[in-house]
Amino acid sequence: MTPESETDQQYNFAYLDEQTKRMIRRALLKAVAIPGYQVPFAGREMPMPYGWGTGGIQVTAAILRRDDTLKVIDQGADDTTNAVSIRKFFKRVAGIATTEKTREATIIQTRHRIPETPLEDGQIIVFQVPIPEPLRFLEPRETETRKMHALEEYGLMHVKLYEDIARHGHIATTYAYPVKVAGRYIMDPSPTPKFDNPKMNRTPALQLFGAGREKRIYAIPPYTEVVSLDFEDHPFEVQKWDRPCALCGATESFLDEVIMDDQGTRMFVCSDTDHCEKRRGEGHVGPAQEAAE
Amino acid sequence: MAVTELTPGFSDPVHDSANAFRAILDAMARPGRIVDLPALPDPPKGFDAAAAVLALSLLDDDTPVWIDPGLRNAALDAFLRFHAGCPIIDRTDLCRFAFVGADAFAALVEDLPIGEPDYPDRSATAIVLCDGLTGGLRRALRGPGIQDVAHLAPKGMTEEGWESLTRNQVLFPLGIDTIFVSQGQIAALPRSIRISAEEN
């Protein structure tokens, strides 16, 4: 915990005022009770632009306790601008402990990845969501998409996936891949790569989603069935790479392609920096390290 | 009413309600699990300490509350009005939260708002005051938040009470959410949970 003197005492604990927190907390309880359904909430202006995770930050601020340990990742990395800023923000306004280790965190706020280390009972993962409505690009009217969810009228979504197959020969959606939660609502898992969709299924952790600009909150309780939409003859598949992580040699993790120079040299490394560092600490070595030695 | 009848709220409102909410969220995310609430203030006469914590951490002027006439008294009204500032109303169909004794619960369930097809979140949360969260009529629970099967047996819940909750589940995604409270502990039963009488 940060000493009181380093915490910004001009703001309420975790920035938001108590009435706002109560409003978000009530929305969270309804979101958990109706898995996958988007609960409207009175999203506040936050001291950062939309798109920087204002929804996730409001959810985190509403659930945060003084004794929590917060981890923030952006595309899997703990050391990118968005992650560093949000971590610093909560350190300043709440004085909580932060960590980069998935296992040590009680709350993980994430933009576009789920850590490779399996989450545990008692952990909460908060997703930053830009566009919460999975049907939005198929039907722009909110009144209509609400009705489609109410009537469980999801044919259009299957048509979209079918058009992918007709055009490309396979389902070409690679991120924000739609899922069905607890056999009822179709949900946007936020723009995580579809590689992470199987991690959402029956995880022991509680998953919360906050969309700041669109002012929606939704949730997946622990041990809840999350199924990625597919067809019998075109089953859901995750991305695979034909090489291991250049630094730690992992073959099972999500890899980022990094351009090394203007000659077209490229390197594939784990997008989850904590996972990669942990493996290297355990003595795992990838092709790039081997070449350097 | 004398000022002395007003019982205190949280001693540290910001952190006490944050800690209480995480316990409530934990209960709602893991139906049937009995969760201890931290920081229990002295409740108003005849009211339950856990119910008082729910009121202090979730209610404000946006949440009309209905109170079972069997529980209602001047001390409770004063407690809710002063600490939460919530409207106390007589119409069950307009409330967002309802405090009810386990014996009167069955008759209430069908009168509470269940939300609208486009907005199922516009529904009530019933807070049921029990004599204990174990030792009553036992039911098996299955659904989101439960790994395999969970059990719940709040003391005071009647056959009719369980039946009305079973009918409530059929309405999913509409329906009410229920939180059972007793002596500093809570257990939640959201509408998504399937209830059955068999023991395995």
Short mmCIF file of C-alpha atoms in Angstrom, two decimals:
data_model
loop_
_atom_site.label_atom_id
_atom_site.label_comp_id
_atom_site.label_asym_id
_atom_site.label_seq_id
_atom_site.Cartn_x
_atom_site.Cartn_y
_atom_site.Cartn_z
CA MET A 1 0.00 0.00 0.00
CA THR A 2 1.21 3.49 -0.86
CA PRO A 3 1.72 5.73 2.20
CA GLU A 4 -1.13 8.22 2.73
CA SER A 5 1.17 11.11 1.88
CA GLU A 6 1.73 9.84 -1.68
CA THR A 7 -1.99 9.35 -2.29
CA ASP A 8 -3.97 12.21 -3.72
CA GLN A 9 -6.23 13.23 -0.84
CA GLN A 10 -8.14 15.78 -2.93
CA TYR A 11 -10.28 13.03 -4.42
CA ASN A 12 -12.53 10.43 -2.87
CA PHE A 13 -11.02 6.94 -2.60
CA ALA A 14 -10.69 5.57 -6.17
CA TYR A 15 -11.67 8.93 -7.72
CA LEU A 16 -15.45 8.39 -8.11
CA ASP A 17 -17.92 9.85 -5.62
CA GLU A 18 -19.91 7.42 -3.48
CA GLN A 19 -23.24 7.86 -5.27
CA THR A 20 -21.62 7.07 -8.63
CA LYS A 21 -20.01 3.98 -7.14
CA ARG A 22 -23.37 2.82 -5.76
CA MET A 23 -25.00 3.30 -9.18
CA ILE A 24 -22.24 1.26 -10.86
CA ARG A 25 -22.37 -1.36 -8.11
CA ARG A 26 -26.11 -1.86 -8.59
CA ALA A 27 -25.57 -2.18 -12.36
CA LEU A 28 -22.82 -4.76 -11.72
CA LEU A 29 -25.12 -6.89 -9.56
CA LYS A 30 -27.77 -6.93 -12.32
CA ALA A 31 -25.07 -7.69 -14.91
CA VAL A 32 -23.94 -10.71 -12.89
CA ALA A 33 -27.55 -11.86 -12.43
CA ILE A 34 -28.20 -11.73 -16.21
CA PRO A 35 -24.96 -13.09 -17.71
CA GLY A 36 -24.02 -11.49 -21.04
CA TYR A 37 -26.79 -8.84 -20.95
CA GLN A 38 -25.65 -5.22 -21.34
CA VAL A 39 -26.83 -3.11 -18.40
CA PRO A 40 -27.00 0.64 -19.18
CA PHE A 41 -25.28 2.81 -16.58
CA ALA A 42 -24.74 6.54 -16.12
CA GLY A 43 -21.10 6.56 -17.23
CA ARG A 44 -19.16 9.56 -15.96
CA GLU A 45 -16.61 11.81 -17.60
CA MET A 46 -13.23 10.53 -16.52
CA PRO A 47 -9.96 12.49 -16.49
CA MET A 48 -8.86 10.81 -19.74
CA PRO A 49 -10.28 10.50 -23.24
CA TYR A 50 -12.78 7.86 -24.32
CA GLY A 51 -10.91 4.92 -25.78
CA TRP A 52 -8.39 4.93 -22.95
CA GLY A 53 -10.44 2.55 -20.89
CA THR A 54 -12.91 4.85 -19.12
CA GLY A 55 -15.46 2.01 -18.83
CA GLY A 56 -13.00 -0.44 -17.33
CA ILE A 57 -11.67 2.25 -15.00
CA GLN A 58 -15.15 3.05 -13.68
CA VAL A 59 -15.83 -0.63 -13.03
CA THR A 60 -12.45 -1.03 -11.30
CA ALA A 61 -13.04 2.12 -9.22
CA ALA A 62 -16.44 0.82 -8.10
CA ILE A 63 -15.16 -2.59 -6.97
CA LEU A 64 -11.78 -1.51 -5.57
CA ARG A 65 -10.98 -2.10 -1.89
CA ARG A 66 -8.05 -0.63 -0.01
CA ASP A 67 -6.33 -4.03 0.30
CA ASP A 68 -6.59 -4.96 -3.39
CA THR A 69 -3.59 -5.62 -5.63
CA LEU A 70 -4.16 -4.31 -9.14
CA LYS A 71 -2.59 -5.49 -12.38
CA VAL A 72 -3.24 -3.57 -15.61
CA ILE A 73 -2.42 -4.89 -19.07
CA ASP A 74 -2.72 -3.45 -22.54
CA GLN A 75 -2.47 -6.01 -25.36
CA GLY A 76 -0.98 -8.38 -22.79
CA ALA A 77 1.82 -6.01 -21.76
CA ASP A 78 2.22 -4.38 -18.34
CA ASP A 79 4.62 -1.72 -19.61
CA THR A 80 2.68 0.00 -22.41
CA THR A 81 1.40 3.58 -22.09
CA ASN A 82 -2.24 2.73 -21.35
CA ALA A 83 -1.37 0.15 -18.71
CA VAL A 84 1.22 2.34 -17.01
CA SER A 85 -1.12 5.37 -16.91
CA ILE A 86 -4.06 3.45 -15.46
CA ARG A 87 -1.86 1.76 -12.85
CA LYS A 88 -0.44 5.16 -11.86
CA PHE A 89 -3.93 6.68 -11.77
CA PHE A 90 -5.20 4.14 -9.24
CA LYS A 91 -2.00 4.32 -7.22
CA ARG A 92 -2.53 8.05 -6.96
CA VAL A 93 -6.27 8.18 -6.21
CA ALA A 94 -6.63 4.96 -4.20
CA GLY A 95 -3.17 4.23 -2.84
CA ILE A 96 -3.55 0.53 -3.63
CA ALA A 97 -0.77 -1.97 -4.30
CA THR A 98 0.00 -2.82 -7.92
CA THR A 99 1.74 -5.79 -9.48
CA GLU A 100 2.76 -7.17 -12.86
CA LYS A 101 2.37 -10.78 -11.74
CA THR A 102 -0.94 -12.39 -12.71
CA ARG A 103 -0.98 -14.68 -9.66
CA GLU A 104 -0.52 -11.84 -7.17
CA ALA A 105 -3.33 -9.67 -8.53
CA THR A 106 -6.81 -9.60 -7.00
CA ILE A 107 -8.12 -7.37 -9.80
CA ILE A 108 -6.77 -7.40 -13.36
CA GLN A 109 -7.88 -4.62 -15.68
CA THR A 110 -7.23 -5.50 -19.28
CA ARG A 111 -7.38 -4.07 -22.74
CA HIS A 112 -7.63 -6.77 -25.40
CA ARG A 113 -6.01 -9.83 -23.76
CA ILE A 114 -6.59 -12.42 -21.07
CA PRO A 115 -3.36 -13.46 -19.27
CA GLU A 116 -1.86 -16.83 -20.27
CA THR A 117 -1.62 -17.86 -16.59
CA PRO A 118 -5.02 -19.40 -15.73
CA LEU A 119 -7.11 -17.15 -13.47
CA GLU A 120 -8.19 -18.38 -10.05
CA ASP A 121 -11.27 -18.32 -7.84
CA GLY A 122 -11.42 -14.94 -6.13
CA GLN A 123 -9.74 -12.99 -8.92
CA ILE A 124 -11.73 -10.44 -10.93
CA ILE A 125 -10.82 -9.49 -14.49
CA VAL A 126 -12.16 -6.17 -15.80
CA PHE A 127 -12.27 -5.69 -19.58
CA GLN A 128 -12.16 -2.31 -21.31
CA VAL A 129 -14.78 -2.40 -24.06
CA PRO A 130 -15.06 0.05 -27.00
CA ILE A 131 -18.29 -1.24 -28.62
CA PRO A 132 -20.28 -3.57 -26.38
CA GLU A 133 -23.03 -4.44 -28.85
CA PRO A 134 -22.04 -7.46 -30.98
CA LEU A 135 -24.90 -6.75 -33.40
CA ARG A 136 -24.03 -3.05 -33.86
CA PHE A 137 -22.36 -3.36 -37.27
CA LEU A 138 -25.27 -5.45 -38.49
CA GLU A 139 -28.02 -3.22 -37.07
CA PRO A 140 -27.19 0.36 -36.11
CA ARG A 141 -30.41 1.07 -34.15
CA GLU A 142 -30.20 0.43 -30.41
CA THR A 143 -33.99 -0.06 -30.20
CA GLU A 144 -33.68 -2.87 -32.77
CA THR A 145 -30.66 -4.60 -31.24
CA ARG A 146 -32.40 -4.51 -27.83
CA LYS A 147 -35.38 -6.23 -29.44
CA MET A 148 -33.15 -8.79 -31.15
CA HIS A 149 -31.58 -9.68 -27.80
CA ALA A 150 -35.01 -9.82 -26.14
CA LEU A 151 -36.34 -12.19 -28.81
CA GLU A 152 -33.07 -14.14 -28.97
CA GLU A 153 -33.10 -13.33 -32.68
CA TYR A 154 -29.49 -14.00 -33.57
CA GLY A 155 -29.86 -15.32 -37.13
CA LEU A 156 -28.16 -12.23 -38.53
CA MET A 157 -24.96 -12.99 -36.62
CA HIS A 158 -24.79 -16.45 -38.12
CA VAL A 159 -25.38 -14.95 -41.57
CA LYS A 160 -22.41 -12.67 -41.00
CA LEU A 161 -20.17 -15.61 -40.08
CA TYR A 162 -21.54 -17.52 -43.07
CA GLU A 163 -20.67 -14.62 -45.39
CA ASP A 164 -17.12 -14.84 -44.06
CA ILE A 165 -17.01 -18.47 -45.15
CA ALA A 166 -18.57 -17.70 -48.54
CA ARG A 167 -16.03 -14.96 -49.19
CA HIS A 168 -12.85 -16.29 -47.59
CA GLY A 169 -13.44 -20.01 -47.22
CA HIS A 170 -13.23 -19.78 -43.44
CA ILE A 171 -14.56 -17.59 -40.60
CA ALA A 172 -12.27 -14.58 -40.98
CA THR A 173 -13.24 -12.86 -37.72
CA THR A 174 -10.10 -12.95 -35.56
CA TYR A 175 -10.94 -10.60 -32.69
CA ALA A 176 -14.16 -9.53 -30.94
CA TYR A 177 -15.37 -12.99 -31.96
CA PRO A 178 -19.01 -13.31 -30.78
CA VAL A 179 -19.83 -15.71 -27.96
CA LYS A 180 -23.04 -17.05 -26.44
CA VAL A 181 -23.12 -16.78 -22.65
CA ALA A 182 -24.94 -19.37 -20.51
CA GLY A 183 -26.97 -20.43 -23.55
CA ARG A 184 -28.84 -17.12 -23.81
CA TYR A 185 -27.23 -13.79 -24.71
CA ILE A 186 -24.80 -13.21 -27.56
CA MET A 187 -21.97 -11.07 -26.25
CA ASP A 188 -18.97 -9.18 -27.59
CA PRO A 189 -15.93 -10.44 -25.65
CA SER A 190 -14.31 -7.00 -26.32
CA PRO A 191 -11.59 -6.86 -28.98
CA THR A 192 -9.56 -9.70 -27.48
CA PRO A 193 -8.11 -12.07 -30.08
CA LYS A 194 -10.33 -15.13 -30.54
CA PHE A 195 -7.33 -17.03 -29.14
CA ASP A 196 -8.57 -15.94 -25.69
CA ASN A 197 -12.23 -16.96 -26.15
CA PRO A 198 -11.73 -20.49 -24.76
CA LYS A 199 -10.22 -18.96 -21.59
CA MET A 200 -13.58 -17.26 -20.89
CA ASN A 201 -15.40 -20.58 -20.75
CA ARG A 202 -16.02 -21.88 -17.21
CA THR A 203 -13.17 -19.87 -15.70
CA PRO A 204 -13.20 -19.73 -11.86
CA ALA A 205 -12.66 -15.93 -12.00
CA LEU A 206 -15.40 -13.30 -12.27
CA GLN A 207 -15.32 -11.41 -15.60
CA LEU A 208 -16.66 -7.84 -15.73
CA PHE A 209 -16.90 -5.64 -18.83
CA GLY A 210 -17.15 -1.85 -18.89
CA ALA A 211 -17.82 0.35 -21.93
CA GLY A 212 -17.36 4.03 -21.01
CA ARG A 213 -18.45 5.86 -24.16
CA GLU A 214 -21.37 3.50 -24.80
CA LYS A 215 -22.24 3.40 -21.07
CA ARG A 216 -22.80 -0.33 -20.74
CA ILE A 217 -21.71 -2.90 -18.17
CA TYR A 218 -21.92 -6.66 -18.58
CA ALA A 219 -20.53 -9.70 -16.83
CA ILE A 220 -19.81 -13.41 -16.89
CA PRO A 221 -20.04 -15.14 -13.49
CA PRO A 222 -17.48 -17.86 -12.65
CA TYR A 223 -17.95 -21.34 -14.14
CA THR A 224 -20.32 -20.03 -16.81
CA GLU A 225 -20.51 -21.63 -20.21
CA VAL A 226 -19.16 -19.32 -22.93
CA VAL A 227 -19.43 -20.74 -26.43
CA SER A 228 -17.86 -19.16 -29.51
CA LEU A 229 -20.36 -19.21 -32.39
CA ASP A 230 -19.53 -21.57 -35.24
CA PHE A 231 -20.95 -24.10 -37.71
CA GLU A 232 -20.81 -27.91 -37.59
CA ASP A 233 -18.70 -28.01 -40.76
CA HIS A 234 -16.68 -24.93 -39.80
CA PRO A 235 -15.90 -25.40 -36.12
CA PHE A 236 -14.40 -22.58 -34.05
CA GLU A 237 -10.59 -22.57 -34.14
CA VAL A 238 -7.99 -20.35 -32.49
CA GLN A 239 -4.92 -18.85 -34.15
CA LYS A 240 -1.77 -20.97 -34.33
CA TRP A 241 1.81 -19.97 -35.06
CA ASP A 242 4.37 -22.06 -36.90
CA ARG A 243 7.18 -20.88 -34.62
CA PRO A 244 7.72 -20.45 -30.87
CA CYS A 245 8.21 -17.17 -28.97
CA ALA A 246 11.66 -15.84 -29.93
CA LEU A 247 12.50 -14.96 -26.32
CA CYS A 248 11.08 -17.74 -24.17
CA GLY A 249 10.33 -20.49 -26.70
CA ALA A 250 6.65 -20.79 -25.67
CA THR A 251 4.56 -22.65 -28.25
CA GLU A 252 1.18 -22.30 -26.54
CA SER A 253 0.95 -18.52 -26.06
CA PHE A 254 -0.40 -15.67 -28.19
CA LEU A 255 2.46 -14.12 -30.21
CA ASP A 256 2.95 -10.54 -31.38
CA GLU A 257 4.82 -9.85 -34.59
CA VAL A 258 7.52 -7.22 -34.05
CA ILE A 259 9.25 -5.53 -37.00
CA MET A 260 12.97 -5.29 -36.20
CA ASP A 261 14.42 -3.15 -39.03
CA ASP A 262 13.60 -1.75 -42.47
CA GLN A 263 14.91 -4.91 -44.15
CA GLY A 264 11.80 -6.86 -43.22
CA THR A 265 13.34 -8.73 -40.29
CA ARG A 266 10.66 -9.69 -37.83
CA MET A 267 10.39 -11.41 -34.51
CA PHE A 268 7.49 -13.23 -32.85
CA VAL A 269 7.27 -12.75 -29.08
CA CYS A 270 4.70 -13.49 -26.35
CA SER A 271 2.13 -10.71 -26.09
CA ASP A 272 1.77 -11.51 -22.35
CA THR A 273 4.96 -9.93 -20.94
CA ASP A 274 4.48 -11.37 -17.44
CA HIS A 275 4.12 -14.90 -18.87
CA CYS A 276 7.22 -14.45 -21.05
CA GLU A 277 9.33 -13.07 -18.19
CA LYS A 278 8.21 -15.84 -15.86
CA ARG A 279 9.20 -18.49 -18.41
CA ARG A 280 12.58 -16.87 -19.02
CA GLY A 281 13.10 -16.73 -15.27
CA GLU A 282 12.47 -20.47 -15.17
CA GLY A 283 15.25 -20.96 -17.72
CA HIS A 284 13.25 -21.33 -20.93
CA VAL A 285 15.11 -19.97 -23.96
CA GLY A 286 13.75 -19.06 -27.39
CA PRO A 287 15.47 -19.08 -30.81
CA ALA A 288 16.52 -15.38 -30.59
CA GLN A 289 18.28 -15.94 -27.27
CA GLU A 290 19.95 -19.10 -28.54
CA ALA A 291 21.27 -17.25 -31.61
CA ALA A 292 22.67 -14.46 -29.42
CA GLU A 293 24.58 -16.88 -27.20
CA MET B 1 -39.30 10.35 17.19
CA ALA B 2 -36.38 10.87 19.53
CA VAL B 3 -32.96 11.27 17.99
CA THR B 4 -31.62 8.56 20.31
CA GLU B 5 -33.63 5.95 18.39
CA LEU B 6 -31.56 6.54 15.27
CA THR B 7 -28.94 3.78 15.09
CA PRO B 8 -25.53 4.54 13.54
CA GLY B 9 -24.50 3.72 9.97
CA PHE B 10 -21.02 2.73 8.80
CA SER B 11 -18.20 4.20 10.90
CA ASP B 12 -16.05 4.52 7.74
CA PRO B 13 -18.63 4.89 4.95
CA VAL B 14 -16.25 4.80 1.96
CA HIS B 15 -14.24 1.72 2.88
CA ASP B 16 -16.99 -0.10 4.77
CA SER B 17 -19.28 0.08 1.76
CA ALA B 18 -16.45 -0.93 -0.61
CA ASN B 19 -15.72 -4.00 1.52
CA ALA B 20 -19.42 -4.79 1.87
CA PHE B 21 -20.01 -4.48 -1.87
CA ARG B 22 -17.24 -6.95 -2.72
CA ALA B 23 -18.85 -9.45 -0.36
CA ILE B 24 -22.23 -8.84 -2.04
CA LEU B 25 -20.68 -9.16 -5.52
CA ASP B 26 -18.99 -12.38 -4.43
CA ALA B 27 -22.32 -13.74 -3.19
CA MET B 28 -24.16 -12.74 -6.40
CA ALA B 29 -21.42 -14.26 -8.60
CA ARG B 30 -21.41 -17.52 -6.63
CA PRO B 31 -25.06 -18.30 -5.90
CA GLY B 32 -25.71 -20.34 -2.78
CA ARG B 33 -22.33 -19.50 -1.21
CA ILE B 34 -22.73 -18.08 2.30
CA VAL B 35 -20.67 -14.91 2.57
CA ASP B 36 -19.79 -13.00 5.74
CA LEU B 37 -20.34 -9.25 5.60
CA PRO B 38 -17.60 -7.16 7.17
CA ALA B 39 -18.26 -4.13 9.40
CA LEU B 40 -21.70 -4.65 10.88
CA PRO B 41 -23.25 -1.60 12.53
CA ASP B 42 -25.98 -2.04 15.14
CA PRO B 43 -29.19 -2.49 13.14
CA PRO B 44 -32.43 -0.66 13.94
CA LYS B 45 -34.73 -2.47 16.36
CA GLY B 46 -36.11 -5.68 14.88
CA PHE B 47 -34.01 -5.43 11.71
CA ASP B 48 -31.14 -7.67 10.61
CA ALA B 49 -27.53 -6.46 10.67
CA ALA B 50 -26.76 -7.90 7.23
CA ALA B 51 -29.88 -6.30 5.76
CA ALA B 52 -28.76 -3.00 7.27
CA VAL B 53 -25.36 -3.35 5.55
CA LEU B 54 -27.07 -4.03 2.20
CA ALA B 55 -29.18 -0.90 2.71
CA LEU B 56 -26.16 1.25 3.60
CA SER B 57 -24.07 0.08 0.67
CA LEU B 58 -26.65 -0.17 -2.14
CA LEU B 59 -29.49 2.27 -1.49
CA ASP B 60 -29.79 5.99 -2.20
CA ASP B 61 -32.35 8.43 -3.61
CA ASP B 62 -32.42 6.51 -6.93
CA THR B 63 -33.79 3.36 -5.33
CA PRO B 64 -37.42 3.26 -4.15
CA VAL B 65 -37.72 0.70 -1.38
CA TRP B 66 -40.67 -1.37 -0.24
CA ILE B 67 -40.70 -2.74 3.30
CA ASP B 68 -42.74 -5.67 4.54
CA PRO B 69 -45.30 -4.21 7.04
CA GLY B 70 -44.20 -6.95 9.45
CA LEU B 71 -40.71 -5.40 9.60
CA ARG B 72 -41.55 -1.76 9.35
CA ASN B 73 -41.22 0.57 12.32
CA ALA B 74 -40.23 4.18 13.01
CA ALA B 75 -36.63 3.28 13.85
CA LEU B 76 -36.14 1.47 10.53
CA ASP B 77 -37.75 4.29 8.53
CA ALA B 78 -35.51 6.81 10.28
CA PHE B 79 -32.43 4.64 9.67
CA LEU B 80 -33.12 4.29 5.93
CA ARG B 81 -34.18 7.90 5.43
CA PHE B 82 -31.21 9.34 7.29
CA HIS B 83 -28.37 7.08 6.14
CA ALA B 84 -29.51 6.05 2.65
CA GLY B 85 -31.98 8.79 1.74
CA CYS B 86 -34.07 6.29 -0.20
CA PRO B 87 -37.79 6.82 -0.86
CA ILE B 88 -39.90 4.31 1.08
CA ILE B 89 -42.94 3.46 -1.01
CA ASP B 90 -46.15 1.47 -0.62
CA ARG B 91 -46.38 0.12 -4.16
CA THR B 92 -44.49 -3.14 -4.67
CA ASP B 93 -44.61 -2.79 -8.47
CA LEU B 94 -42.46 0.37 -8.42
CA CYS B 95 -39.75 -0.63 -5.96
CA ARG B 96 -36.15 -1.54 -6.86
CA PHE B 97 -35.41 -3.17 -3.51
CA ALA B 98 -37.79 -4.96 -1.16
CA PHE B 99 -37.10 -6.01 2.41
CA VAL B 100 -39.29 -8.91 3.41
CA GLY B 101 -39.50 -11.55 6.12
CA ALA B 102 -39.10 -15.16 4.94
CA ASP B 103 -42.69 -15.95 5.96
CA ALA B 104 -44.16 -13.17 3.78
CA PHE B 105 -41.84 -13.75 0.80
CA ALA B 106 -43.98 -16.20 -1.22
CA ALA B 107 -46.89 -13.76 -1.41
CA LEU B 108 -44.62 -10.91 -2.52
CA VAL B 109 -42.61 -12.47 -5.38
CA GLU B 110 -45.22 -12.08 -8.09
CA ASP B 111 -45.92 -8.44 -7.19
CA LEU B 112 -42.35 -7.24 -7.73
CA PRO B 113 -41.16 -5.72 -11.03
CA ILE B 114 -39.44 -8.32 -13.23
CA GLY B 115 -38.01 -5.92 -15.81
CA GLU B 116 -38.97 -5.50 -19.47
CA PRO B 117 -37.93 -7.75 -22.35
CA ASP B 118 -35.65 -4.99 -23.73
CA TYR B 119 -34.40 -4.02 -20.25
CA PRO B 120 -34.50 -7.02 -17.91
CA ASP B 121 -32.27 -5.11 -15.46
CA ARG B 122 -35.22 -2.87 -14.50
CA SER B 123 -36.30 -5.42 -11.94
CA ALA B 124 -36.39 -5.66 -8.17
CA THR B 125 -33.92 -7.24 -5.78
CA ALA B 126 -35.65 -8.91 -2.85
CA ILE B 127 -33.80 -9.00 0.45
CA VAL B 128 -35.23 -11.82 2.53
CA LEU B 129 -34.68 -11.78 6.29
CA CYS B 130 -34.24 -15.32 7.62
CA ASP B 131 -33.56 -16.94 11.00
CA GLY B 132 -30.37 -18.51 9.64
CA LEU B 133 -28.93 -19.43 6.24
CA THR B 134 -28.73 -23.15 7.00
CA GLY B 135 -31.10 -25.68 8.51
CA GLY B 136 -34.24 -24.79 6.55
CA LEU B 137 -35.85 -26.40 3.49
CA ARG B 138 -32.95 -27.42 1.25
CA ARG B 139 -32.81 -26.92 -2.49
CA ALA B 140 -30.19 -27.79 -5.11
CA LEU B 141 -29.00 -24.93 -7.32
CA ARG B 142 -27.45 -25.09 -10.78
CA GLY B 143 -26.46 -22.42 -13.27
CA PRO B 144 -24.03 -19.57 -13.93
CA GLY B 145 -21.60 -19.06 -11.04
CA ILE B 146 -21.91 -22.64 -9.78
CA GLN B 147 -19.25 -25.17 -10.75
CA ASP B 148 -21.49 -28.20 -10.46
CA VAL B 149 -24.22 -27.94 -7.88
CA ALA B 150 -24.72 -25.77 -4.80
CA HIS B 151 -27.24 -26.08 -1.98
CA LEU B 152 -29.14 -23.50 -0.01
CA ALA B 153 -31.44 -23.96 2.98
CA PRO B 154 -32.37 -20.61 4.54
CA LYS B 155 -34.35 -21.11 7.73
CA GLY B 156 -37.89 -19.82 7.41
CA MET B 157 -38.25 -20.31 3.64
CA THR B 158 -41.53 -22.08 2.96
CA GLU B 159 -42.49 -24.58 0.23
CA GLU B 160 -44.53 -21.78 -1.34
CA GLY B 161 -41.52 -19.44 -1.20
CA TRP B 162 -39.35 -21.92 -3.11
CA GLU B 163 -42.16 -22.59 -5.58
CA SER B 164 -42.52 -18.90 -6.36
CA LEU B 165 -38.75 -18.67 -6.93
CA THR B 166 -38.90 -21.66 -9.25
CA ARG B 167 -41.62 -19.89 -11.25
CA ASN B 168 -39.44 -16.78 -11.22
CA GLN B 169 -36.56 -18.69 -12.84
CA VAL B 170 -38.75 -19.71 -15.76
CA LEU B 171 -39.14 -16.02 -16.64
CA PHE B 172 -35.37 -15.65 -17.31
CA PRO B 173 -33.95 -13.25 -18.49
CA LEU B 174 -36.79 -11.42 -16.70
CA GLY B 175 -37.38 -11.96 -13.01
CA ILE B 176 -36.29 -10.81 -9.59
CA ASP B 177 -32.97 -11.44 -7.85
CA THR B 178 -33.00 -12.59 -4.25
CA ILE B 179 -30.54 -12.10 -1.40
CA PHE B 180 -31.12 -14.09 1.79
CA VAL B 181 -29.73 -12.44 4.90
CA SER B 182 -29.25 -13.52 8.48
CA GLN B 183 -27.04 -12.30 11.34
CA GLY B 184 -24.24 -10.77 9.34
CA GLN B 185 -24.27 -13.32 6.52
CA ILE B 186 -25.81 -13.32 3.05
CA ALA B 187 -26.42 -15.79 0.23
CA ALA B 188 -27.70 -14.73 -3.18
CA LEU B 189 -29.99 -16.39 -5.67
CA PRO B 190 -30.06 -14.54 -9.00
CA ARG B 191 -32.84 -15.28 -11.50
CA SER B 192 -30.48 -17.29 -13.71
CA ILE B 193 -30.29 -20.20 -11.24
CA ARG B 194 -32.29 -23.39 -11.73
CA ILE B 195 -33.77 -24.68 -8.49
CA SER B 196 -34.57 -28.34 -7.84
CA ALA B 197 -35.69 -30.33 -4.83
CA GLU B 198 -33.60 -33.45 -5.42
CA GLU B 199 -30.51 -33.87 -3.30
CA ASN B 200 -27.74 -34.74 -5.77
#
